[in-house]
Amino acid sequence: MNATLKITEPDGKMWQVNLLPRAIYSVGRAKDNDIILNDRRVSRRHAQIVTEAEVVKLIDGHFENGQVQRSVNSVFVNGVLQLEKILEPGDVVTIGETKLEFEKRNLVSVAPIQKSEEKNLAAAPEFSTDNRSVSSNLNYNDQPLGQTQLLLSASEIIGNSSNLSVESAVATPSEIKELRRKAKILDLLYEMSKSLGTVFDLKEMFVKATDLVFRGTPAERVVALLAEESSDGTILSYSLYPIAVRAREARLEILSEKFSISRTITQKVMSEKVALLSQDATTDAQFSGAESIVSQGIRSTICAPLITESNVHGVIYADRFNPFASFSPEDLQLISAVAAQTAVTVETIKAHKRLAREEVARANYSRFMPEYVVKQLLENPDSIKLGGINQTITVLFADIRGFTAFSEREKPEKVVGLLNRYFSAMSEIIFAHGGTLDKYIGDGLMAIFGAPNATPKDAENAVRTAVAMQRRLNSLNRELEDEGFVPV
């Protein structure tokens, strides 16, 4: 299934979301939704979209304590109120003032990579292409880490270079084999770079990354884990959550929900910024107490960090269940390369979402605050203390003389038009003198000087604002008269 939602926001901005099979998407205004709608009439958690193998279902509301909590403004499909609806191609969903057009096309399958003599790349069995939803039953353990390990450092992961010489006239058979293997890896990574260049959804991106791991290595399960972030964007390396859990075969997909992840391994990879290959864990005396590895029959595990120059965003965790097979150092290199390239895309997506949030915040703050205050809030949110502080400020009030009589005899549209012109002109003057617009009160407004930033000239700035407002009113009245309004 290849389904998309083409979204048109109230301001005309258009974008689209590619829907993955067997997934649940939350839709709403809150920033923790999968599909965030910048629409004042949309609830914080307005709806859910559930995708199955060939069906996409729209549900009005969200689930809380096992119960459906319906949205306030409802959901409409083709103009008809719907609580639940199986979407058909061409359906137009209306949520608030936002339109979501559903499209569904037949997906052209991509042929698997051609087999070659390179066993570590091509001899692995084909994997299932079903994209199942992320398991919420993923367990962790804290057993000690074994000693049979192969490690790659951060510099080797990000900037790994070949040690093959190009000076000799004739390449040896081993060099030819190594070059062929690396050419195959480069081919896979090039294909991945083309795919990830157009992806701005974390779930879809990790599906592509795990596909590549299955195609390039004999991994039987791949888990992508992302690190939680604090409100200021700091990575919390001790708190990981699954963004993708996939197995090579359907039967292993079901069993993988019972398999736990070694927290000892993931924490070592995150904290030390290394890629780790644990080989033949069941025969390693150091793993004798690690039940999550021994009891599951896992003989080999690879864990690679999602690392960039600036941060570690999570890990890709792959393991094998075949007791007679293991990963090779070449597998470690490939998975590390996939993780490094994926990490760059993760960082790009996070930056894109952060800029989008800042743009929404900037638009909201700019209605009431001068630009320098908005910039301070975005760059340093902690500068504004919860609960406020006591400080001396200057308050400016302004309203329109004779507005009551004017509003009684004029049409509502003309009254609103006058207020919009007046408030826009006066707000610009307030911001130009460092004031903060506190509120509109009918035909009046209230501005403050000295908050959030206090200066010795706050009172003077308020007076200068009042004078400038009076002067601007003279030119504004001439403009209003030309448009058929009475002077204010």
Coordinates of C-alpha atoms in Angstrom, one line a residue:
M1 CA 0.0 0.0 0.0
N2 CA 1.2 3.5 -0.9
A3 CA -1.1 6.0 0.8
T4 CA -0.6 9.7 1.3
L5 CA -2.3 12.7 3.0
K6 CA -2.1 16.0 1.2
I7 CA -2.6 18.6 3.8
T8 CA -3.7 22.2 3.2
E9 CA -3.5 24.5 6.3
P10 CA -5.8 27.6 6.8
D11 CA -3.0 29.9 5.7
G12 CA -2.7 28.0 2.4
K13 CA 0.5 26.1 3.3
M14 CA 0.5 22.7 1.7
W15 CA 2.5 19.6 2.6
Q16 CA 2.0 15.8 2.6
V17 CA 2.5 12.8 4.8
N18 CA 3.3 9.3 3.5
L19 CA 1.4 6.8 5.5
L20 CA 3.1 3.5 6.4
P21 CA 1.2 0.2 6.7
R22 CA 0.4 -1.2 10.2
A23 CA 0.9 2.1 12.0
I24 CA -1.1 4.5 14.2
Y25 CA -0.8 8.3 13.6
S26 CA -2.0 10.8 16.1
V27 CA -3.4 14.1 14.6
G28 CA -3.8 17.3 16.5
R29 CA -2.4 20.7 17.5
A30 CA 0.0 19.5 20.3
K31 CA 3.6 19.2 19.4
D32 CA 3.9 15.5 20.4
N33 CA 1.5 14.3 17.6
D34 CA 2.7 12.4 14.6
I35 CA 0.8 14.9 12.3
I36 CA 0.8 18.4 13.7
L37 CA -1.8 20.8 12.4
N38 CA -1.2 24.5 13.0
D39 CA -4.9 25.4 13.3
R40 CA -6.6 27.2 16.2
R41 CA -9.8 25.1 15.7
V42 CA -8.0 21.8 16.0
S43 CA -7.9 20.0 19.4
R44 CA -4.6 19.1 21.0
R45 CA -5.3 15.5 20.2
H46 CA -8.1 15.6 17.6
A47 CA -8.0 12.3 15.7
Q48 CA -6.2 9.1 14.9
I49 CA -5.3 7.5 11.6
V50 CA -4.9 3.7 11.7
T51 CA -3.2 2.0 8.7
E52 CA -3.5 -1.7 8.2
A53 CA -2.3 -3.9 5.3
E54 CA -4.7 -2.4 2.7
V55 CA -7.0 -0.2 4.8
V56 CA -6.7 3.2 6.3
K57 CA -9.2 4.1 9.1
L58 CA -9.9 7.6 10.4
I59 CA -11.1 7.9 14.1
D60 CA -12.4 11.1 15.6
G61 CA -10.7 11.6 19.0
H62 CA -8.0 9.8 21.0
F63 CA -7.8 6.9 23.4
E64 CA -7.4 7.7 27.1
N65 CA -7.5 4.9 29.8
G66 CA -9.0 2.6 27.2
Q67 CA -11.9 5.0 26.3
V68 CA -12.3 7.1 23.2
Q69 CA -12.3 10.8 23.9
R70 CA -14.0 12.6 21.0
S71 CA -12.8 15.9 19.7
V72 CA -14.7 19.2 20.3
N73 CA -15.0 20.3 16.7
S74 CA -15.6 16.8 15.2
V75 CA -14.1 15.4 12.0
F76 CA -15.8 15.7 8.6
V77 CA -15.2 13.5 5.5
N78 CA -16.5 15.0 2.3
G79 CA -18.5 17.4 4.3
V80 CA -20.2 14.7 6.4
L81 CA -19.6 14.3 10.2
Q82 CA -17.8 11.0 10.9
L83 CA -16.8 9.3 14.1
E84 CA -15.0 6.4 12.3
K85 CA -14.5 6.0 8.5
I86 CA -12.5 3.7 6.2
L87 CA -10.9 6.2 3.8
E88 CA -11.3 5.9 0.1
P89 CA -9.0 7.5 -2.6
G90 CA -10.1 11.1 -3.1
D91 CA -11.8 11.5 0.3
V92 CA -11.3 15.0 1.8
V93 CA -11.1 15.1 5.5
T94 CA -11.8 18.4 7.3
I95 CA -10.3 19.0 10.8
G96 CA -10.9 22.5 12.0
E97 CA -10.1 24.7 9.0
T98 CA -7.5 22.2 7.6
K99 CA -8.1 19.9 4.6
L100 CA -6.5 16.5 4.4
E101 CA -6.9 14.8 1.0
F102 CA -6.4 11.0 1.0
E103 CA -4.7 9.3 -1.9
K104 CA -3.9 5.7 -2.4
R105 CA -1.8 4.2 -5.2
N106 CA -0.5 0.7 -6.0
L107 CA 3.1 0.5 -4.9
V108 CA 5.6 -0.7 -7.5
S109 CA 7.8 -3.3 -5.8
V110 CA 11.6 -2.8 -6.0
A111 CA 13.6 -5.8 -7.0
P112 CA 16.0 -7.1 -4.3
I113 CA 19.7 -6.6 -4.6
Q114 CA 21.3 -9.1 -7.0
K115 CA 23.2 -11.9 -5.4
S116 CA 26.9 -12.1 -5.8
E117 CA 29.9 -14.1 -4.5
E118 CA 30.1 -11.9 -1.4
K119 CA 28.5 -14.1 1.2
N120 CA 28.3 -11.5 3.9
L121 CA 26.2 -9.2 1.7
A122 CA 24.2 -11.5 -0.5
A123 CA 23.8 -14.9 1.1
A124 CA 21.2 -13.7 3.7
P125 CA 17.6 -14.9 3.1
E126 CA 15.0 -12.4 1.9
F127 CA 13.2 -10.4 4.5
S128 CA 9.5 -9.5 4.9
T129 CA 8.6 -6.1 3.5
D130 CA 5.6 -5.7 5.8
N131 CA 6.0 -2.5 7.8
R132 CA 4.5 -3.3 11.2
S133 CA 3.8 -0.8 13.9
V134 CA 6.4 -0.3 16.6
S135 CA 6.1 -2.8 19.4
S136 CA 5.3 -1.3 22.8
N137 CA 6.3 -4.5 24.5
L138 CA 10.0 -4.0 24.1
N139 CA 11.9 -5.1 27.3
Y140 CA 15.3 -4.1 28.6
N141 CA 17.7 -5.9 30.9
D142 CA 20.8 -4.7 32.8
Q143 CA 23.0 -7.8 32.8
P144 CA 26.8 -7.4 32.6
L145 CA 28.5 -7.1 29.2
G146 CA 30.7 -9.8 27.9
Q147 CA 34.3 -9.4 26.8
T148 CA 34.1 -10.9 23.3
Q149 CA 33.8 -7.6 21.4
L150 CA 34.8 -5.7 18.4
L151 CA 34.6 -1.9 18.7
L152 CA 34.6 1.0 16.2
S153 CA 35.2 4.4 17.6
A154 CA 33.3 7.5 16.6
S155 CA 36.0 8.7 14.3
E156 CA 36.1 5.4 12.5
I157 CA 32.3 5.5 12.2
I158 CA 32.0 9.0 10.8
G159 CA 35.3 9.3 8.9
N160 CA 36.3 5.7 8.2
S161 CA 38.9 5.5 5.4
S162 CA 40.2 2.5 3.4
N163 CA 43.7 1.2 4.1
L164 CA 44.0 -0.3 0.6
S165 CA 47.0 1.0 -1.4
V166 CA 46.5 2.3 -4.9
E167 CA 50.2 2.5 -5.6
S168 CA 50.8 -1.1 -6.5
A169 CA 50.4 -2.0 -10.1
V170 CA 48.6 -5.3 -9.6
A171 CA 45.9 -5.8 -7.0
T172 CA 46.0 -9.0 -4.9
P173 CA 42.9 -11.3 -4.9
S174 CA 42.2 -10.2 -1.3
E175 CA 42.3 -6.6 -2.3
I176 CA 39.9 -7.2 -5.2
K177 CA 37.5 -9.0 -2.9
E178 CA 37.7 -6.2 -0.4
L179 CA 37.1 -3.6 -3.1
R180 CA 34.1 -5.5 -4.4
R181 CA 32.6 -5.7 -1.0
K182 CA 33.1 -2.0 -0.4
A183 CA 31.6 -1.2 -3.8
K184 CA 28.5 -3.2 -2.9
I185 CA 28.3 -1.3 0.4
L186 CA 28.7 2.0 -1.4
D187 CA 25.9 1.0 -3.8
L188 CA 23.6 0.3 -0.9
L189 CA 24.5 3.6 0.8
Y190 CA 24.0 5.6 -2.4
E191 CA 20.6 4.0 -2.7
M192 CA 19.9 4.9 0.9
S193 CA 21.0 8.5 0.5
K194 CA 18.6 9.0 -2.5
S195 CA 15.8 7.6 -0.4
L196 CA 16.5 9.6 2.8
G197 CA 17.0 12.8 0.9
T198 CA 13.2 13.1 0.4
V199 CA 12.0 11.8 3.8
F200 CA 11.0 14.0 6.7
D201 CA 9.2 11.4 8.8
L202 CA 11.2 9.5 11.4
K203 CA 9.1 6.3 11.1
E204 CA 9.4 6.1 7.3
M205 CA 13.1 6.9 7.5
F206 CA 13.9 4.1 9.9
V207 CA 11.9 1.6 7.8
K208 CA 14.2 2.5 4.9
A209 CA 17.3 2.1 7.1
T210 CA 16.2 -1.3 8.5
D211 CA 15.5 -2.5 5.0
L212 CA 19.1 -1.7 4.1
V213 CA 20.4 -3.5 7.1
F214 CA 18.4 -6.6 6.2
R215 CA 19.6 -6.4 2.6
G216 CA 23.3 -5.9 3.4
T217 CA 23.7 -8.2 6.5
P218 CA 22.3 -11.5 7.8
A219 CA 20.6 -9.7 10.7
E220 CA 17.3 -11.4 11.8
R221 CA 16.0 -8.6 13.9
V222 CA 16.7 -4.8 13.8
V223 CA 15.6 -2.3 16.4
A224 CA 16.0 1.4 16.0
L225 CA 16.0 3.3 19.4
L226 CA 15.9 7.1 19.7
A227 CA 17.0 9.0 22.8
E228 CA 14.5 11.2 24.7
E229 CA 15.2 14.9 24.7
S230 CA 14.7 17.5 27.5
S231 CA 12.7 20.6 26.8
D232 CA 15.9 22.5 25.8
G233 CA 16.9 19.8 23.3
T234 CA 19.5 18.0 25.5
I235 CA 19.8 14.3 24.6
L236 CA 19.0 12.0 27.5
S237 CA 21.2 9.0 26.7
Y238 CA 19.8 6.9 29.5
S239 CA 16.3 7.0 28.1
L240 CA 15.7 5.3 24.8
Y241 CA 12.4 4.5 23.1
P242 CA 11.8 2.2 20.0
I243 CA 11.0 4.0 16.8
A244 CA 11.1 0.8 14.6
V245 CA 11.2 -2.9 15.5
R246 CA 11.4 -5.3 12.5
A247 CA 12.3 -8.9 11.9
R248 CA 13.4 -10.6 8.7
E249 CA 10.5 -13.1 8.7
A250 CA 7.0 -12.9 9.9
R251 CA 7.4 -15.7 12.4
L252 CA 10.4 -13.9 14.0
E253 CA 8.4 -10.6 14.0
I254 CA 5.9 -12.3 16.4
L255 CA 8.7 -13.8 18.6
S256 CA 10.7 -10.5 18.7
E257 CA 8.1 -8.9 21.0
K258 CA 9.3 -11.4 23.7
F259 CA 13.0 -10.6 23.2
S260 CA 14.6 -8.0 25.4
I261 CA 17.3 -5.5 24.6
S262 CA 20.5 -5.3 26.5
R263 CA 20.6 -2.0 28.3
T264 CA 24.2 -2.6 29.1
I265 CA 25.1 -2.7 25.4
T266 CA 23.0 0.3 24.5
Q267 CA 24.3 2.4 27.3
K268 CA 27.9 1.5 26.5
V269 CA 27.3 2.5 22.8
M270 CA 25.6 5.8 23.8
S271 CA 28.1 6.9 26.5
E272 CA 31.3 5.8 24.8
K273 CA 30.2 6.6 21.2
V274 CA 31.3 3.3 19.8
A275 CA 29.8 0.6 17.6
L276 CA 29.9 -2.8 19.2
L277 CA 29.9 -6.3 17.9
S278 CA 29.3 -9.0 20.5
Q279 CA 30.3 -12.4 19.1
D280 CA 29.0 -15.8 20.1
A281 CA 27.5 -14.6 23.4
T282 CA 26.3 -18.0 24.6
T283 CA 29.8 -19.4 24.7
D284 CA 31.3 -16.4 26.4
A285 CA 31.7 -16.9 30.1
Q286 CA 31.2 -13.2 30.7
F287 CA 27.6 -13.5 29.3
S288 CA 26.7 -16.5 31.5
G289 CA 24.3 -14.3 33.5
A290 CA 22.8 -12.4 30.6
E291 CA 19.5 -14.3 30.3
S292 CA 18.2 -12.0 27.6
I293 CA 21.0 -13.2 25.3
V294 CA 21.5 -16.8 26.4
S295 CA 17.9 -17.9 26.8
Q296 CA 16.9 -16.4 23.5
G297 CA 19.6 -18.3 21.7
I298 CA 21.1 -15.1 20.3
R299 CA 24.7 -15.8 19.2
S300 CA 25.7 -12.4 17.8
T301 CA 24.7 -8.8 18.4
I302 CA 25.6 -5.5 16.8
C303 CA 24.8 -2.1 18.2
A304 CA 25.8 1.1 16.4
P305 CA 25.2 4.7 17.5
L306 CA 23.2 7.2 15.5
I307 CA 26.1 9.6 15.8
T308 CA 26.9 13.0 14.2
E309 CA 29.7 15.5 14.8
S310 CA 27.5 17.2 17.5
N311 CA 25.4 14.4 19.1
V312 CA 24.4 10.8 19.6
H313 CA 20.7 10.5 18.8
G314 CA 20.1 6.8 19.6
V315 CA 21.2 3.4 18.3
I316 CA 20.5 0.7 15.8
Y317 CA 20.5 -2.7 17.5
A318 CA 20.7 -5.8 15.3
D319 CA 20.9 -9.5 16.4
R320 CA 20.9 -13.0 15.0
F321 CA 18.9 -15.9 16.4
N322 CA 20.7 -18.7 14.4
P323 CA 22.9 -20.5 16.9
F324 CA 25.3 -21.6 14.1
A325 CA 25.8 -18.1 12.5
S326 CA 27.3 -14.8 13.6
F327 CA 28.0 -11.3 12.4
S328 CA 31.3 -10.4 10.7
P329 CA 33.4 -7.3 11.2
E330 CA 32.2 -6.3 7.7
D331 CA 28.6 -6.4 9.0
L332 CA 29.6 -4.1 11.9
Q333 CA 31.1 -1.6 9.4
L334 CA 28.0 -1.6 7.2
I335 CA 25.5 -1.2 10.1
S336 CA 27.7 1.5 11.5
A337 CA 27.7 3.3 8.1
V338 CA 23.9 3.0 7.9
A339 CA 23.6 4.3 11.4
A340 CA 25.9 7.3 10.7
Q341 CA 24.0 8.3 7.6
T342 CA 20.6 7.8 9.3
A343 CA 21.8 10.0 12.1
V344 CA 22.4 12.9 9.7
T345 CA 18.8 12.6 8.5
V346 CA 17.6 12.4 12.1
E347 CA 19.4 15.6 12.9
T348 CA 18.0 17.3 9.8
I349 CA 14.4 16.2 10.7
K350 CA 14.8 17.4 14.2
A351 CA 16.1 20.7 13.0
H352 CA 13.3 21.0 10.6
K353 CA 10.7 20.4 13.3
R354 CA 12.4 22.7 15.7
L355 CA 12.4 25.5 13.1
A356 CA 8.8 24.8 12.4
R357 CA 7.9 25.1 16.1
E358 CA 10.0 28.3 16.4
E359 CA 8.2 29.8 13.4
V360 CA 4.8 29.1 14.9
A361 CA 6.0 30.5 18.3
R362 CA 7.5 33.5 16.5
A363 CA 4.2 34.2 14.7
N364 CA 2.3 34.0 18.0
Y365 CA 4.7 36.0 20.1
S366 CA 5.2 38.7 17.5
R367 CA 1.5 39.7 17.8
F368 CA 2.2 40.9 21.3
M369 CA 5.9 41.5 21.8
P370 CA 8.7 43.4 20.0
E371 CA 11.1 41.4 17.9
Y372 CA 14.0 41.5 20.3
V373 CA 11.9 40.0 23.1
V374 CA 10.7 37.2 20.7
K375 CA 14.3 36.5 19.8
Q376 CA 15.2 36.3 23.5
L377 CA 12.4 33.9 24.3
L378 CA 13.3 31.6 21.4
E379 CA 17.0 31.6 22.1
N380 CA 16.7 31.3 25.9
P381 CA 13.3 30.0 27.1
D382 CA 14.6 29.8 30.7
S383 CA 15.0 33.5 30.8
I384 CA 11.3 33.8 31.6
K385 CA 10.7 32.4 35.1
L386 CA 7.6 30.3 35.9
G387 CA 5.3 32.3 38.3
G388 CA 6.7 35.7 37.2
I389 CA 8.8 38.2 39.2
N390 CA 8.0 41.6 40.8
Q391 CA 9.4 44.6 39.1
T392 CA 8.4 48.2 38.3
I393 CA 6.7 48.7 34.9
T394 CA 4.9 51.5 33.0
V395 CA 1.4 50.8 31.6
L396 CA -0.1 52.6 28.6
F397 CA -3.9 52.5 27.9
A398 CA -5.4 53.8 24.7
D399 CA -8.9 53.6 23.2
I400 CA -11.0 55.2 20.5
R401 CA -13.1 58.2 21.5
G402 CA -16.8 57.9 20.4
F403 CA -16.4 54.3 19.5
T404 CA -19.7 53.2 21.2
A405 CA -21.8 55.6 19.1
F406 CA -19.9 54.6 16.0
S407 CA -20.4 50.9 16.5
E408 CA -24.1 51.4 17.1
R409 CA -24.7 53.0 13.7
E410 CA -22.3 51.1 11.5
K411 CA -22.3 47.6 10.1
P412 CA -20.3 45.0 12.0
E413 CA -17.9 44.5 9.0
K414 CA -17.0 48.2 9.0
V415 CA -16.5 48.2 12.8
V416 CA -14.1 45.2 12.5
G417 CA -12.3 46.8 9.6
L418 CA -11.7 50.0 11.5
L419 CA -10.4 48.2 14.6
N420 CA -8.0 46.1 12.5
R421 CA -6.6 49.2 10.9
Y422 CA -6.3 51.1 14.2
F423 CA -4.8 48.2 16.2
S424 CA -2.2 47.3 13.5
A425 CA -1.0 50.9 13.3
M426 CA -0.8 51.4 17.0
S427 CA 0.9 48.0 17.7
E428 CA 3.7 48.8 15.3
I429 CA 4.5 52.0 17.3
I430 CA 4.4 50.1 20.6
F431 CA 6.9 47.5 19.4
A432 CA 9.1 50.2 17.8
H433 CA 9.5 51.8 21.3
G434 CA 10.3 48.5 23.1
G435 CA 6.8 47.9 24.5
T436 CA 4.9 44.7 25.0
L437 CA 1.2 44.5 23.9
D438 CA -0.6 43.0 26.8
K439 CA -4.1 42.8 25.5
Y440 CA -6.9 44.3 23.4
I441 CA -9.9 45.5 25.4
G442 CA -12.8 46.1 23.0
D443 CA -11.8 49.2 21.2
G444 CA -8.9 49.8 23.6
L445 CA -5.5 48.3 24.1
M446 CA -3.1 47.9 27.0
A447 CA 0.7 47.9 26.6
I448 CA 3.5 47.6 29.2
F449 CA 7.0 48.9 29.3
G450 CA 9.6 47.2 31.5
A451 CA 8.6 43.6 31.1
P452 CA 10.0 41.2 30.4
N453 CA 13.1 43.4 30.1
A454 CA 13.4 46.5 32.3
T455 CA 15.4 49.6 31.3
P456 CA 15.9 53.0 32.9
K457 CA 13.9 54.6 30.1
D458 CA 10.7 52.6 30.3
A459 CA 8.5 55.5 31.4
E460 CA 10.1 57.8 28.8
N461 CA 9.5 55.2 26.1
A462 CA 5.8 54.9 27.1
V463 CA 5.4 58.7 26.8
R464 CA 7.2 58.7 23.4
T465 CA 4.9 55.9 22.3
A466 CA 1.8 57.9 23.3
V467 CA 3.1 61.0 21.4
A468 CA 3.9 58.9 18.3
M469 CA 0.4 57.2 18.5
Q470 CA -1.2 60.7 18.4
R471 CA 0.9 61.7 15.4
R472 CA 0.1 58.5 13.6
L473 CA -3.6 58.9 14.2
N474 CA -3.6 62.1 12.1
S475 CA -2.3 60.3 9.1
L476 CA -4.4 57.3 9.8
N477 CA -7.6 59.4 9.9
R478 CA -6.7 60.8 6.4
E479 CA -6.4 57.2 5.2
L480 CA -9.7 56.2 6.8
E481 CA -11.6 59.1 5.3
D482 CA -10.4 58.1 1.9
E483 CA -11.8 54.7 2.5
G484 CA -15.2 55.9 3.7
F485 CA -14.6 55.7 7.5
V486 CA -15.2 58.5 10.0
P487 CA -12.1 59.9 11.8
V488 CA -11.3 58.4 15.2

